[in-house]
Amino acid sequence: IRADGFIAVGGSAAVDCAKGAAGLHALGVERVAALAPLSFQNLFEERPSGRAPIPLLAVTTTLSFAEFLPFWG
């Protein structure tokens, strides 16, 4: 995927989806099969990446906690 950034418009599901897509893009994950299980124990661990973080613009239409959390899901 080649992207200059991600834009989310909507509620927490749209924001979480965009955060997930931006995170996977930064990690270089291109297939679902390449995903590793995530647990709260390794949630904030640094993961090696050859790509720079990509901008994410979130335009929220509802108030939820997705806008304030650093992870998706």
Short mmCIF file of N, CA, C and O in Angstrom, two decimals:
data_model
loop_
_atom_site.label_atom_id
_atom_site.label_comp_id
_atom_site.label_asym_id
_atom_site.label_seq_id
_atom_site.Cartn_x
_atom_site.Cartn_y
_atom_site.Cartn_z
N ILE A 1 0.85 -1.18 0.00
CA ILE A 1 0.00 0.00 0.00
C ILE A 1 0.89 1.23 0.00
O ILE A 1 1.82 1.32 0.78
N ARG A 2 0.57 2.15 -0.84
CA ARG A 2 1.27 3.44 -0.84
C ARG A 2 0.26 4.49 -0.39
O ARG A 2 -0.78 4.67 -1.01
N ALA A 3 0.56 5.14 0.71
CA ALA A 3 -0.34 6.14 1.25
C ALA A 3 0.47 7.28 1.84
O ALA A 3 1.57 7.07 2.37
N ASP A 4 -0.06 8.48 1.73
CA ASP A 4 0.57 9.64 2.35
C ASP A 4 0.04 9.87 3.76
O ASP A 4 0.64 10.58 4.54
N GLY A 5 -1.11 9.27 4.05
CA GLY A 5 -1.72 9.43 5.36
C GLY A 5 -3.06 8.72 5.39
O GLY A 5 -3.51 8.17 4.38
N PHE A 6 -3.68 8.72 6.55
CA PHE A 6 -4.99 8.11 6.72
C PHE A 6 -5.94 9.15 7.29
O PHE A 6 -5.55 9.98 8.11
N ILE A 7 -7.20 9.09 6.87
CA ILE A 7 -8.24 9.98 7.38
C ILE A 7 -9.39 9.11 7.87
O ILE A 7 -9.85 8.22 7.15
N ALA A 8 -9.83 9.38 9.09
CA ALA A 8 -10.99 8.68 9.66
C ALA A 8 -12.09 9.71 9.91
O ALA A 8 -11.84 10.75 10.51
N VAL A 9 -13.29 9.41 9.45
CA VAL A 9 -14.45 10.27 9.70
C VAL A 9 -15.53 9.38 10.28
O VAL A 9 -15.96 8.41 9.66
N GLY A 10 -15.95 9.67 11.50
CA GLY A 10 -16.98 8.87 12.14
C GLY A 10 -16.72 8.70 13.62
O GLY A 10 -16.04 9.51 14.24
N GLY A 11 -17.23 7.60 14.15
CA GLY A 11 -17.09 7.32 15.58
C GLY A 11 -15.89 6.45 15.88
O GLY A 11 -14.93 6.38 15.11
N SER A 12 -15.98 5.76 17.00
CA SER A 12 -14.83 5.01 17.48
C SER A 12 -14.42 3.89 16.53
O SER A 12 -13.23 3.59 16.39
N ALA A 13 -15.36 3.26 15.83
CA ALA A 13 -15.00 2.18 14.90
C ALA A 13 -14.16 2.72 13.75
O ALA A 13 -13.16 2.11 13.37
N ALA A 14 -14.52 3.87 13.21
CA ALA A 14 -13.76 4.46 12.11
C ALA A 14 -12.38 4.89 12.58
O ALA A 14 -11.37 4.68 11.89
N VAL A 15 -12.30 5.48 13.76
CA VAL A 15 -11.02 5.93 14.30
C VAL A 15 -10.13 4.73 14.60
O VAL A 15 -8.94 4.71 14.25
N ASP A 16 -10.69 3.69 15.23
CA ASP A 16 -9.91 2.48 15.53
C ASP A 16 -9.42 1.81 14.25
O ASP A 16 -8.28 1.35 14.18
N CYS A 17 -10.25 1.75 13.24
CA CYS A 17 -9.86 1.12 11.97
C CYS A 17 -8.69 1.89 11.33
O CYS A 17 -7.72 1.29 10.87
N ALA A 18 -8.78 3.21 11.33
CA ALA A 18 -7.71 4.02 10.75
C ALA A 18 -6.42 3.89 11.55
O ALA A 18 -5.33 3.82 10.98
N LYS A 19 -6.52 3.85 12.89
CA LYS A 19 -5.32 3.67 13.71
C LYS A 19 -4.69 2.31 13.42
O LYS A 19 -3.46 2.20 13.32
N GLY A 20 -5.53 1.30 13.28
CA GLY A 20 -5.00 -0.03 12.96
C GLY A 20 -4.33 -0.07 11.61
O GLY A 20 -3.23 -0.61 11.46
N ALA A 21 -4.96 0.52 10.61
CA ALA A 21 -4.38 0.54 9.27
C ALA A 21 -3.07 1.32 9.24
O ALA A 21 -2.09 0.89 8.63
N ALA A 22 -3.03 2.45 9.93
CA ALA A 22 -1.80 3.25 9.97
C ALA A 22 -0.69 2.50 10.70
O ALA A 22 0.47 2.52 10.28
N GLY A 23 -1.04 1.83 11.78
CA GLY A 23 -0.05 1.06 12.52
C GLY A 23 0.50 -0.10 11.73
O GLY A 23 1.71 -0.35 11.70
N LEU A 24 -0.38 -0.82 11.06
CA LEU A 24 0.06 -1.95 10.23
C LEU A 24 0.91 -1.48 9.06
O LEU A 24 1.88 -2.12 8.68
N HIS A 25 0.54 -0.35 8.49
CA HIS A 25 1.32 0.22 7.39
C HIS A 25 2.73 0.56 7.87
O HIS A 25 3.71 0.26 7.19
N ALA A 26 2.83 1.18 9.04
CA ALA A 26 4.14 1.56 9.57
C ALA A 26 4.99 0.33 9.88
O ALA A 26 6.21 0.38 9.78
N LEU A 27 4.35 -0.77 10.26
CA LEU A 27 5.08 -2.00 10.55
C LEU A 27 5.42 -2.79 9.29
O LEU A 27 6.17 -3.75 9.34
N GLY A 28 4.81 -2.43 8.18
CA GLY A 28 5.07 -3.14 6.93
C GLY A 28 4.27 -4.42 6.79
O GLY A 28 4.59 -5.26 5.96
N VAL A 29 3.21 -4.58 7.58
CA VAL A 29 2.37 -5.77 7.51
C VAL A 29 1.43 -5.63 6.31
O VAL A 29 0.67 -4.67 6.22
N GLU A 30 1.50 -6.59 5.39
CA GLU A 30 0.67 -6.51 4.19
C GLU A 30 -0.41 -7.59 4.14
O GLU A 30 -1.32 -7.50 3.33
N ARG A 31 -0.30 -8.63 4.96
CA ARG A 31 -1.27 -9.72 4.94
C ARG A 31 -1.73 -10.03 6.36
O ARG A 31 -0.94 -9.98 7.30
N VAL A 32 -2.98 -10.38 6.50
CA VAL A 32 -3.53 -10.73 7.81
C VAL A 32 -2.77 -11.90 8.42
O VAL A 32 -2.54 -11.95 9.62
N ALA A 33 -2.32 -12.83 7.59
CA ALA A 33 -1.59 -14.00 8.09
C ALA A 33 -0.28 -13.61 8.76
O ALA A 33 0.26 -14.38 9.56
N ALA A 34 0.23 -12.43 8.49
CA ALA A 34 1.50 -11.99 9.07
C ALA A 34 1.32 -11.35 10.45
O ALA A 34 2.30 -11.02 11.10
N LEU A 35 0.08 -11.18 10.88
CA LEU A 35 -0.17 -10.55 12.18
C LEU A 35 0.16 -11.51 13.31
O LEU A 35 -0.12 -12.69 13.25
N ALA A 36 0.76 -10.97 14.35
CA ALA A 36 1.04 -11.75 15.56
C ALA A 36 -0.03 -11.42 16.59
O ALA A 36 -0.53 -10.29 16.64
N PRO A 37 -0.38 -12.39 17.44
CA PRO A 37 -1.37 -12.09 18.49
C PRO A 37 -0.86 -10.97 19.39
O PRO A 37 0.32 -10.86 19.68
N LEU A 38 -1.78 -10.14 19.82
CA LEU A 38 -1.44 -9.01 20.67
C LEU A 38 -2.01 -9.25 22.06
O LEU A 38 -3.14 -9.72 22.20
N SER A 39 -1.24 -8.97 23.06
CA SER A 39 -1.73 -9.08 24.43
C SER A 39 -1.41 -7.78 25.15
O SER A 39 -0.59 -6.98 24.70
N PHE A 40 -2.05 -7.56 26.28
CA PHE A 40 -1.79 -6.35 27.03
C PHE A 40 -0.37 -6.32 27.58
O PHE A 40 0.15 -5.27 27.89
N GLN A 41 0.28 -7.47 27.68
CA GLN A 41 1.65 -7.53 28.17
C GLN A 41 2.61 -6.87 27.18
O GLN A 41 3.59 -6.26 27.59
N ASN A 42 2.37 -7.02 25.88
CA ASN A 42 3.30 -6.46 24.89
C ASN A 42 2.70 -5.29 24.11
O ASN A 42 3.20 -4.92 23.07
N LEU A 43 1.66 -4.69 24.65
CA LEU A 43 0.93 -3.65 23.95
C LEU A 43 1.80 -2.44 23.62
O LEU A 43 1.70 -1.87 22.54
N PHE A 44 2.67 -2.04 24.53
CA PHE A 44 3.45 -0.83 24.33
C PHE A 44 4.90 -1.10 23.98
O PHE A 44 5.73 -0.20 24.02
N GLU A 45 5.22 -2.33 23.62
CA GLU A 45 6.59 -2.66 23.22
C GLU A 45 6.91 -2.00 21.88
O GLU A 45 6.06 -1.90 21.01
N GLU A 46 8.15 -1.58 21.74
CA GLU A 46 8.62 -1.06 20.46
C GLU A 46 8.73 -2.21 19.48
O GLU A 46 9.22 -3.27 19.82
N ARG A 47 8.27 -1.99 18.27
CA ARG A 47 8.39 -3.01 17.23
C ARG A 47 9.26 -2.43 16.12
O ARG A 47 9.05 -1.29 15.72
N PRO A 48 10.22 -3.21 15.64
CA PRO A 48 11.07 -2.68 14.57
C PRO A 48 10.28 -2.38 13.32
O PRO A 48 9.37 -3.12 12.95
N SER A 49 10.61 -1.29 12.69
CA SER A 49 9.90 -0.90 11.47
C SER A 49 10.88 -0.18 10.54
O SER A 49 11.67 0.62 10.99
N GLY A 50 10.77 -0.49 9.29
CA GLY A 50 11.60 0.19 8.31
C GLY A 50 10.92 1.42 7.75
O GLY A 50 11.48 2.13 6.94
N ARG A 51 9.70 1.68 8.20
CA ARG A 51 8.95 2.82 7.67
C ARG A 51 8.74 3.88 8.76
O ARG A 51 8.64 3.56 9.93
N ALA A 52 8.62 5.09 8.32
CA ALA A 52 8.31 6.17 9.25
C ALA A 52 6.82 6.13 9.59
O ALA A 52 6.02 5.65 8.79
N PRO A 53 6.45 6.63 10.76
CA PRO A 53 5.02 6.71 11.09
C PRO A 53 4.30 7.54 10.03
O PRO A 53 4.86 8.46 9.45
N ILE A 54 3.05 7.22 9.79
CA ILE A 54 2.27 7.90 8.77
C ILE A 54 1.22 8.79 9.45
O ILE A 54 0.67 8.41 10.49
N PRO A 55 0.95 9.98 8.93
CA PRO A 55 -0.03 10.87 9.56
C PRO A 55 -1.44 10.26 9.57
O PRO A 55 -1.83 9.55 8.65
N LEU A 56 -2.16 10.57 10.63
CA LEU A 56 -3.55 10.13 10.78
C LEU A 56 -4.37 11.33 11.21
O LEU A 56 -4.07 11.96 12.23
N LEU A 57 -5.39 11.66 10.44
CA LEU A 57 -6.32 12.74 10.78
C LEU A 57 -7.64 12.09 11.15
O LEU A 57 -8.21 11.34 10.34
N ALA A 58 -8.12 12.34 12.36
CA ALA A 58 -9.40 11.79 12.82
C ALA A 58 -10.41 12.91 12.98
O ALA A 58 -10.20 13.84 13.76
N VAL A 59 -11.51 12.82 12.24
CA VAL A 59 -12.62 13.76 12.37
C VAL A 59 -13.74 12.98 13.03
O VAL A 59 -14.41 12.17 12.41
N THR A 60 -13.90 13.20 14.34
CA THR A 60 -14.86 12.40 15.09
C THR A 60 -16.25 13.02 15.03
O THR A 60 -16.41 14.24 15.07
N THR A 61 -17.24 12.16 14.93
CA THR A 61 -18.62 12.61 14.91
C THR A 61 -19.35 12.23 16.18
O THR A 61 -20.50 12.60 16.37
N THR A 62 -18.69 11.47 17.04
CA THR A 62 -19.23 11.10 18.34
C THR A 62 -18.11 11.21 19.36
O THR A 62 -16.94 11.24 19.00
N LEU A 63 -18.45 11.22 20.62
CA LEU A 63 -17.43 11.23 21.65
C LEU A 63 -17.26 9.81 22.17
O LEU A 63 -18.20 9.19 22.66
N SER A 64 -16.08 9.30 22.00
CA SER A 64 -15.75 7.97 22.52
C SER A 64 -14.31 8.01 22.99
O SER A 64 -13.61 8.99 22.80
N PHE A 65 -13.85 6.93 23.57
CA PHE A 65 -12.49 6.92 24.06
C PHE A 65 -11.48 6.53 22.99
O PHE A 65 -10.28 6.57 23.23
N ALA A 66 -11.90 6.18 21.80
CA ALA A 66 -10.97 5.80 20.74
C ALA A 66 -10.03 6.95 20.39
O ALA A 66 -8.89 6.73 20.03
N GLU A 67 -10.50 8.17 20.54
CA GLU A 67 -9.70 9.33 20.21
C GLU A 67 -8.55 9.53 21.20
O GLU A 67 -7.57 10.19 20.89
N PHE A 68 -8.67 8.94 22.38
CA PHE A 68 -7.70 9.18 23.44
C PHE A 68 -6.77 8.01 23.70
O PHE A 68 -5.82 8.14 24.45
N LEU A 69 -7.05 6.85 23.12
CA LEU A 69 -6.26 5.66 23.37
C LEU A 69 -5.22 5.46 22.28
O LEU A 69 -5.48 5.72 21.11
N PRO A 70 -4.02 5.01 22.65
CA PRO A 70 -2.95 4.85 21.66
C PRO A 70 -3.04 3.57 20.84
O PRO A 70 -2.24 3.34 19.97
N PHE A 71 -3.99 2.71 21.13
CA PHE A 71 -4.11 1.44 20.42
C PHE A 71 -5.51 1.30 19.84
O PHE A 71 -6.38 2.10 20.12
N TRP A 72 -5.70 0.30 19.01
CA TRP A 72 -7.00 0.08 18.40
C TRP A 72 -7.59 -1.21 18.90
O TRP A 72 -6.91 -2.06 19.43
N GLY A 73 -8.88 -1.40 18.67
CA GLY A 73 -9.51 -2.67 19.03
C GLY A 73 -10.59 -2.52 19.93
O GLY A 73 -11.28 -2.36 20.64
#
